[in-house]
Tab-separated table of C-alpha atoms in Angstrom:
chain	number	residue	atom	x	y	z
L	1	MET	CA	-35.636	96.837	28.542
L	2	THR	CA	-35.002	93.839	26.127
L	3	THR	CA	-36.805	90.911	27.795
L	4	TYR	CA	-36.093	87.246	27.039
L	5	ASP	CA	-38.815	86.479	24.944
L	6	ASP	CA	-37.528	89.550	22.499
L	7	ARG	CA	-34.141	88.548	22.156
L	8	ALA	CA	-35.768	84.730	21.409
L	9	SER	CA	-37.795	86.601	18.690
L	10	LEU	CA	-34.399	87.951	17.674
L	11	THR	CA	-32.438	84.728	17.190
L	12	ASP	CA	-35.121	83.646	15.113
L	13	LEU	CA	-35.612	86.125	12.870
L	14	THR	CA	-32.099	85.694	12.094
L	15	THR	CA	-31.057	81.893	11.544
L	16	THR	CA	-34.949	82.253	8.723
L	17	ALA	CA	-33.858	84.914	7.373
L	18	GLU	CA	-30.604	83.160	7.246
L	19	ARG	CA	-32.441	80.422	5.689
L	20	VAL	CA	-34.532	83.056	3.149
L	21	ARG	CA	-31.061	84.909	2.481
L	22	ARG	CA	-29.730	81.492	0.877
L	23	SER	CA	-32.487	80.312	-0.649
L	24	VAL	CA	-32.950	83.475	-2.587
L	25	GLU	CA	-29.298	83.964	-2.997
L	26	GLY	CA	-29.035	81.158	-4.682
L	27	VAL	CA	-30.732	81.759	-7.985
L	28	ILE	CA	-29.571	85.799	-7.988
L	29	GLU	CA	-26.230	85.301	-7.943
L	30	GLY	CA	-23.705	88.216	-6.432
L	31	LYS	CA	-26.169	90.138	-5.918
L	32	PRO	CA	-26.374	89.980	-1.666
L	33	GLU	CA	-27.342	93.346	-1.072
L	34	VAL	CA	-30.893	93.497	-3.518
L	35	VAL	CA	-31.810	90.605	-1.725
L	36	ARG	CA	-30.608	91.886	2.264
L	37	LEU	CA	-32.733	94.716	1.172
L	38	SER	CA	-35.680	92.923	-0.114
L	39	LEU	CA	-36.221	90.530	3.386
L	40	THR	CA	-35.972	94.353	5.378
L	41	VAL	CA	-38.646	95.053	3.743
L	42	LEU	CA	-40.423	92.455	4.032
L	43	LEU	CA	-39.765	92.586	7.819
L	44	ALA	CA	-40.826	95.940	7.080
L	45	GLU	CA	-44.695	94.885	6.499
L	46	GLY	CA	-43.753	97.751	3.011
L	47	HIS	CA	-43.472	97.330	-0.126
L	48	LEU	CA	-41.072	96.102	-2.682
L	49	LEU	CA	-40.649	98.748	-7.018
L	50	ILE	CA	-37.427	96.764	-9.179
L	51	GLU	CA	-37.387	99.054	-11.217
L	52	ASP	CA	-33.668	98.230	-14.088
L	53	VAL	CA	-33.836	97.087	-17.620
L	54	PRO	CA	-35.889	94.000	-19.508
L	55	GLY	CA	-33.247	90.793	-18.876
L	56	VAL	CA	-31.486	91.060	-15.601
L	57	GLY	CA	-33.484	89.167	-13.260
L	58	LYS	CA	-35.604	91.442	-12.042
L	59	THR	CA	-39.014	89.492	-12.207
L	60	MET	CA	-36.926	85.967	-10.613
L	61	LEU	CA	-35.475	87.899	-7.922
L	62	ALA	CA	-39.590	88.055	-7.518
L	63	LYS	CA	-40.231	84.698	-7.973
L	64	ALA	CA	-37.843	83.688	-5.600
L	65	LEU	CA	-37.948	85.463	-2.768
L	66	ALA	CA	-42.195	84.034	-3.136
L	67	ARG	CA	-40.922	81.073	-3.144
L	68	SER	CA	-38.485	80.959	-0.418
L	69	ILE	CA	-41.719	81.296	2.102
L	70	ASP	CA	-44.372	78.891	2.264
L	71	CYS	CA	-47.991	81.114	2.093
L	72	SER	CA	-49.507	81.824	-1.068
L	73	VAL	CA	-48.653	84.090	-3.925
L	74	ARG	CA	-50.009	85.702	-6.966
L	75	ARG	CA	-48.400	86.955	-10.502
L	76	ILE	CA	-50.262	89.446	-12.296
L	77	GLN	CA	-48.880	90.108	-15.629
L	78	PHE	CA	-49.688	94.288	-15.706
L	79	THR	CA	-50.822	94.853	-19.187
L	80	PRO	CA	-51.846	97.544	-21.317
L	81	ASP	CA	-55.320	96.103	-21.520
L	82	LEU	CA	-55.552	94.650	-17.728
L	83	LEU	CA	-58.628	96.414	-16.443
L	84	PRO	CA	-58.612	97.192	-11.745
L	85	SER	CA	-61.703	94.324	-11.510
L	86	ASP	CA	-58.712	92.164	-12.876
L	87	ILE	CA	-56.604	93.052	-9.524
L	88	THR	CA	-58.861	93.595	-7.039
L	89	GLY	CA	-62.017	91.260	-8.017
L	90	VAL	CA	-65.568	91.632	-8.776
L	91	SER	CA	-68.802	91.452	-8.121
L	92	ILE	CA	-70.679	88.310	-10.201
L	93	PHE	CA	-75.166	88.010	-9.738
L	94	ASP	CA	-76.272	84.197	-9.394
L	95	GLN	CA	-78.648	83.818	-10.881
L	96	GLN	CA	-79.863	80.789	-8.636
L	97	ARG	CA	-79.326	82.868	-5.348
L	98	ARG	CA	-79.755	85.624	-6.528
L	99	ASP	CA	-77.679	87.548	-5.440
L	100	PHE	CA	-74.779	89.210	-6.417
L	101	GLU	CA	-71.086	87.059	-5.242
L	102	PHE	CA	-67.748	88.580	-4.903
L	103	LYS	CA	-64.805	87.173	-6.986
L	104	PRO	CA	-61.788	87.683	-5.218
L	105	GLY	CA	-58.884	89.452	-7.611
L	106	ALA	CA	-55.204	88.424	-8.236
L	107	ILE	CA	-54.161	90.496	-5.131
L	108	PHE	CA	-55.315	88.295	-2.791
L	109	ALA	CA	-52.502	86.659	-2.331
L	110	GLN	CA	-50.311	87.308	1.120
L	111	ILE	CA	-47.258	88.250	-1.676
L	112	VAL	CA	-47.923	89.318	-4.729
L	113	ILE	CA	-45.791	90.172	-8.379
L	114	GLY	CA	-46.677	92.901	-10.521
L	115	ASP	CA	-44.304	92.510	-13.192
L	116	GLU	CA	-43.375	95.557	-15.163
L	117	ILE	CA	-46.523	97.295	-13.189
L	118	ASN	CA	-45.810	100.178	-15.521
L	119	ARG	CA	-46.565	98.535	-18.767
L	120	ALA	CA	-50.501	98.895	-16.952
L	121	SER	CA	-52.739	102.506	-17.502
L	122	PRO	CA	-52.844	104.835	-14.841
L	123	LYS	CA	-56.252	103.735	-13.965
L	124	THR	CA	-55.679	100.107	-13.499
L	125	GLN	CA	-52.368	101.061	-11.158
L	126	SER	CA	-54.820	103.128	-9.137
L	127	ALA	CA	-56.382	99.432	-8.227
L	128	LEU	CA	-53.892	98.614	-6.092
L	129	LEU	CA	-53.438	101.919	-4.332
L	130	GLU	CA	-55.907	100.975	-0.684
L	131	SER	CA	-54.155	96.811	-1.207
L	132	MET	CA	-51.060	97.834	-0.517
L	133	GLU	CA	-51.608	101.676	1.987
L	134	GLU	CA	-54.538	100.086	3.817
L	135	ARG	CA	-54.291	96.487	3.735
L	136	GLN	CA	-57.413	95.596	2.447
L	137	VAL	CA	-59.789	96.214	-0.818
L	138	THR	CA	-63.485	98.483	-1.434
L	139	ILE	CA	-65.622	96.335	-3.416
L	140	ASP	CA	-69.627	97.734	-3.815
L	141	GLY	CA	-69.567	99.134	-0.152
L	142	HIS	CA	-68.068	96.479	0.846
L	143	THR	CA	-64.396	95.569	2.951
L	144	TYR	CA	-62.104	92.561	2.152
L	145	GLU	CA	-59.634	91.834	4.427
L	146	LEU	CA	-56.412	91.099	2.714
L	147	PRO	CA	-54.321	88.158	4.685
L	148	ASP	CA	-51.171	88.171	6.736
L	149	PRO	CA	-48.111	89.281	6.155
L	150	PHE	CA	-48.834	91.336	3.042
L	151	MET	CA	-46.780	92.493	0.749
L	152	VAL	CA	-46.787	93.911	-2.939
L	153	VAL	CA	-43.377	93.026	-4.886
L	154	ALA	CA	-43.558	94.914	-8.260
L	155	THR	CA	-41.546	95.286	-11.183
L	156	GLN	CA	-40.782	98.162	-14.290
L	157	ASN	CA	-38.999	98.913	-16.744
L	158	PRO	CA	-37.273	102.107	-17.011
L	159	VAL	CA	-39.720	105.452	-18.682
L	160	GLU	CA	-37.639	105.563	-21.131
L	161	MET	CA	-38.086	101.923	-22.356
L	162	GLU	CA	-41.534	102.190	-25.359
L	163	GLY	CA	-45.091	101.451	-23.943
L	164	THR	CA	-44.533	102.156	-20.623
L	165	TYR	CA	-47.088	104.168	-18.317
L	166	PRO	CA	-44.545	106.691	-15.335
L	167	LEU	CA	-45.631	105.508	-12.251
L	168	PRO	CA	-47.883	108.146	-10.406
L	169	GLU	CA	-46.196	109.551	-7.774
L	170	ALA	CA	-49.676	108.532	-4.661
L	171	GLN	CA	-48.578	104.728	-6.078
L	172	ARG	CA	-44.832	105.256	-5.762
L	173	ASP	CA	-45.280	106.657	-2.555
L	174	ARG	CA	-46.366	103.373	-1.407
L	175	PHE	CA	-43.180	101.646	-2.119
L	176	MET	CA	-41.015	101.460	0.411
L	177	ALA	CA	-38.657	101.161	-1.038
L	178	ARG	CA	-36.736	101.060	-4.509
L	179	VAL	CA	-33.569	99.110	-6.453
L	180	SER	CA	-32.209	97.962	-8.685
L	181	ILE	CA	-30.609	95.117	-9.197
L	182	GLY	CA	-27.376	95.825	-12.456
L	183	TYR	CA	-25.371	93.566	-14.925
L	184	PRO	CA	-24.292	90.727	-13.130
L	185	SER	CA	-20.252	90.519	-12.710
L	186	ALA	CA	-18.403	88.173	-14.974
L	187	GLU	CA	-17.995	85.089	-12.907
L	188	ALA	CA	-21.659	86.337	-11.455
L	189	GLU	CA	-22.158	86.603	-15.067
L	190	LEU	CA	-19.750	82.435	-15.305
L	191	GLN	CA	-21.731	81.085	-12.221
L	192	MET	CA	-25.277	81.921	-14.042
L	193	LEU	CA	-24.541	79.918	-16.448
L	194	ASP	CA	-22.884	76.842	-15.096
L	195	VAL	CA	-26.361	76.940	-13.086
L	196	HIS	CA	-29.131	78.372	-15.169
L	197	GLY	CA	-28.065	76.515	-17.921
L	198	GLY	CA	-30.227	74.032	-18.183
L	199	VAL	CA	-33.408	74.018	-15.414
L	200	SER	CA	-33.732	77.245	-13.904
L	201	PRO	CA	-32.199	76.671	-10.278
L	202	LEU	CA	-37.093	78.019	-9.023
L	203	ASP	CA	-38.130	74.942	-10.274
L	204	ASP	CA	-36.478	73.008	-7.681
L	205	LEU	CA	-36.559	75.709	-4.812
L	206	GLN	CA	-38.797	74.935	-1.465
L	207	PRO	CA	-39.463	77.102	0.946
L	208	VAL	CA	-37.070	77.185	4.187
L	209	ALA	CA	-39.726	79.345	5.992
L	210	HIS	CA	-43.793	80.174	6.400
L	211	ALA	CA	-46.095	82.761	6.800
L	212	HIS	CA	-46.838	82.394	10.276
L	213	ASP	CA	-43.049	82.370	10.944
L	214	ILE	CA	-42.757	85.552	8.689
L	215	VAL	CA	-45.808	87.121	11.009
L	216	LYS	CA	-43.404	86.753	14.171
L	217	LEU	CA	-40.168	88.017	12.462
L	218	ILE	CA	-42.270	91.279	12.129
L	219	GLU	CA	-43.857	91.433	15.382
L	220	ALA	CA	-39.783	90.846	16.719
L	221	VAL	CA	-38.822	94.000	14.550
L	222	ARG	CA	-41.922	96.300	16.264
L	223	ALA	CA	-39.315	96.327	19.246
L	224	VAL	CA	-36.887	97.029	17.815
L	225	HIS	CA	-35.793	100.406	20.674
L	226	VAL	CA	-35.433	103.261	19.046
L	227	ALA	CA	-33.489	106.685	20.262
L	228	GLU	CA	-34.820	109.811	20.011
L	229	ALA	CA	-31.731	111.109	18.427
L	230	VAL	CA	-31.472	108.407	15.633
L	231	ARG	CA	-35.132	109.947	15.043
L	232	ARG	CA	-35.018	113.120	15.650
L	233	TYR	CA	-32.050	112.642	12.734
L	234	ALA	CA	-34.501	110.558	10.424
L	235	VAL	CA	-36.414	113.935	10.030
L	236	GLN	CA	-34.239	115.788	9.539
L	237	LEU	CA	-33.005	113.802	5.779
L	238	VAL	CA	-36.503	114.236	5.147
L	239	GLY	CA	-37.165	117.116	5.959
L	240	ALA	CA	-33.971	118.375	3.577
L	241	THR	CA	-36.552	116.638	0.613
L	242	ARG	CA	-38.196	119.066	1.042
L	243	ASN	CA	-36.376	122.333	0.914
L	244	HIS	CA	-34.228	121.806	-1.170
L	245	PRO	CA	-33.472	123.743	-4.625
L	246	ASP	CA	-32.891	121.116	-6.878
L	247	LEU	CA	-36.266	119.279	-5.872
L	248	ARG	CA	-39.654	120.492	-6.245
L	249	LEU	CA	-41.166	117.324	-4.819
L	250	GLY	CA	-39.412	116.159	-1.649
L	251	ALA	CA	-40.467	113.110	0.419
L	252	SER	CA	-43.936	112.987	2.774
L	253	PRO	CA	-44.349	111.791	6.356
L	254	ARG	CA	-44.887	108.046	5.241
L	255	ALA	CA	-41.046	108.280	3.569
L	256	THR	CA	-39.832	109.168	7.441
L	257	LEU	CA	-42.230	106.059	8.421
L	258	HIS	CA	-41.407	104.276	5.865
L	259	LEU	CA	-36.985	104.884	6.181
L	260	LEU	CA	-37.469	103.796	10.230
L	261	ARG	CA	-39.504	100.784	9.994
L	262	ALA	CA	-37.194	99.334	7.345
L	263	ALA	CA	-33.780	100.694	9.464
L	264	LYS	CA	-35.893	98.694	12.629
L	265	ALA	CA	-35.595	95.387	9.862
L	266	SER	CA	-31.647	96.321	8.728
L	267	ALA	CA	-30.867	96.422	13.017
L	268	ALA	CA	-32.399	93.271	13.974
L	269	LEU	CA	-30.949	91.691	10.602
L	270	SER	CA	-27.930	92.289	12.119
L	271	GLY	CA	-28.058	90.942	15.375
L	272	ARG	CA	-29.566	93.853	17.196
L	273	ASP	CA	-32.651	95.037	19.098
L	274	TYR	CA	-31.542	98.851	18.711
L	275	CYS	CA	-30.975	100.787	15.528
L	276	LEU	CA	-28.464	103.548	15.204
L	277	PRO	CA	-27.277	106.360	12.812
L	278	ASP	CA	-26.069	103.465	10.311
L	279	ASP	CA	-28.908	101.623	9.497
L	280	VAL	CA	-31.004	104.507	8.895
L	281	GLN	CA	-27.782	105.663	6.364
L	282	ALA	CA	-27.651	103.364	4.405
L	283	LEU	CA	-31.232	103.184	3.485
L	284	VAL	CA	-31.594	106.238	2.673
L	285	VAL	CA	-31.256	106.646	-1.072
L	286	ALA	CA	-33.496	102.800	-1.336
L	287	VAL	CA	-36.511	104.269	0.836
L	288	LEU	CA	-35.879	108.091	0.030
L	289	ALA	CA	-34.784	108.564	-3.788
L	290	HIS	CA	-38.137	107.460	-5.722
L	291	ARG	CA	-40.518	109.849	-4.538
L	292	LEU	CA	-38.384	112.617	-5.468
L	293	LEU	CA	-38.902	114.631	-8.503
L	294	PRO	CA	-36.096	116.612	-9.189
L	295	THR	CA	-36.700	120.141	-10.646
L	296	ALA	CA	-36.192	120.410	-14.321
L	297	GLN	CA	-32.568	122.776	-14.647
L	298	ALA	CA	-32.159	119.936	-11.759
L	299	GLN	CA	-32.774	117.653	-14.889
L	300	LEU	CA	-31.262	119.761	-17.499
L	301	ASN	CA	-28.107	119.475	-15.785
L	302	ARG	CA	-28.727	115.584	-14.665
L	303	ARG	CA	-28.455	115.834	-11.608
L	304	THR	CA	-30.396	112.901	-10.408
L	305	ALA	CA	-32.853	112.279	-7.252
L	306	GLU	CA	-29.981	109.579	-5.692
L	307	GLN	CA	-27.279	112.027	-5.722
L	308	VAL	CA	-29.550	114.688	-3.995
L	309	VAL	CA	-30.291	111.914	-1.089
L	310	LEU	CA	-25.851	111.935	-1.139
L	311	GLU	CA	-26.057	115.208	-0.499
L	312	ILE	CA	-28.286	116.020	1.946
L	313	LEU	CA	-26.166	112.565	3.492
L	314	GLN	CA	-22.741	114.883	3.277
L	315	GLN	CA	-24.377	117.985	5.009
L	316	THR	CA	-26.882	116.148	7.460
L	317	PRO	CA	-25.144	115.559	11.192
L	318	VAL	CA	-25.227	112.410	12.294
L	319	PRO	CA	-25.885	112.649	15.988
L	320	THR	CA	-23.570	110.716	18.406
L	321	ALA	CA	-23.245	108.021	21.226
L	322	SER	CA	-23.015	110.479	23.558
L	323	GLY	CA	-26.106	113.151	23.120
L	324	GLY	CA	-23.834	115.928	22.434
L	325	ALA	CA	-21.848	117.120	18.914
L	326	THR	CA	-22.440	115.697	16.037
L	327	VAL	CA	-19.482	115.025	13.459
L	328	PRO	CA	-20.646	115.232	8.998
L	329	VAL	CA	-21.764	111.748	7.558
L	330	PRO	CA	-18.137	110.208	6.616
L	331	GLN	CA	-18.358	109.933	1.964
L	332	HIS	CA	-20.772	107.354	0.859
L	333	GLN	CA	-19.169	104.836	-1.944
L	334	PRO	CA	-21.781	104.450	-5.437
L	335	GLY	CA	-22.480	100.768	-5.086
L	336	ALA	CA	-22.215	101.347	-0.930
L	337	VAL	CA	-25.276	103.163	-0.084
L	338	TYR	CA	-27.586	100.234	1.155
L	339	GLY	CA	-25.716	97.441	3.694
L	340	SER	CA	-23.299	99.084	5.373
L	341	ARG	CA	-22.389	97.437	8.561
L	342	PRO	CA	-21.606	99.420	11.672
L	343	GLN	CA	-17.916	99.694	12.720
L	344	PRO	CA	-17.526	97.182	14.977
L	345	GLY	CA	-17.607	99.127	18.399
L	346	ALA	CA	-20.567	101.419	17.964
L	347	ARG	CA	-22.420	102.045	21.068
L	348	ARG	CA	-26.275	102.253	21.195
L	349	LEU	CA	-28.011	105.550	21.969
């Protein structure tokens, strides 16, 4: 049962999220669906992987999101010679105290920007595993808690680029969603020349939300209702990836949890205190595709993980509001996988 306080929190959520969205879109022109996905991952307590070719604004998006919130921000430039201790920190012996003193690394911030994460060695990449999953760092037997909220926004170039290391499966699985910004339209690129031609809009970007506001919004997202039928729908979608003939590695149970959390955040951003199947459908490609490994035959046939996920989405029946018969999912168009809104009159499950 939704209380008056819950509804007030939901109203605060949409108001604050709208301020952050407008702030980020003032820097990233013509990509509203990308900005919305970034906010969804933030409110769902996840981590975001931005993958695209150089020069399309990957780091700009991460910086704009970080600067729109009044919280601690650290940027890590991943390079081949970066060491794990540069990220997590190191214990240094203090001659005066005759004891070891811990010097925190760059991971000790509320929003951590990992630029070109796949240019570092797998050994250095693995330094993020514990912090991204358990929100803590263990050094020399001591465990240090990370601040709240905590989010890693990592950028990477496609693996075909020279000098890159592919992210291990365990690392990719810890990112809630992956997004590609893509090239802007001609109109957006012209607007970018006007806005970015003189000075960077990041220089004038001021925080529009506080860290404690984001913590409250995250708590409001946790209270969003998810019906049994929608939970089963998410489980069916993820389970279908584990038996698909074109995949040699399906999505993990963590992916199911991430899909559900992201759907709850998407529903809250739409002003609802309950999830619809539309919320799951809109996020399934962004949440699942980067975790899947196509078979060698599928790669020869140029079948991508995104195509397989869309095929599964077409074949999995959608629960109806009555809880009775099911209907097939409508055809999704490329580019409309994320950000689709429920049709007017959609009923709560």
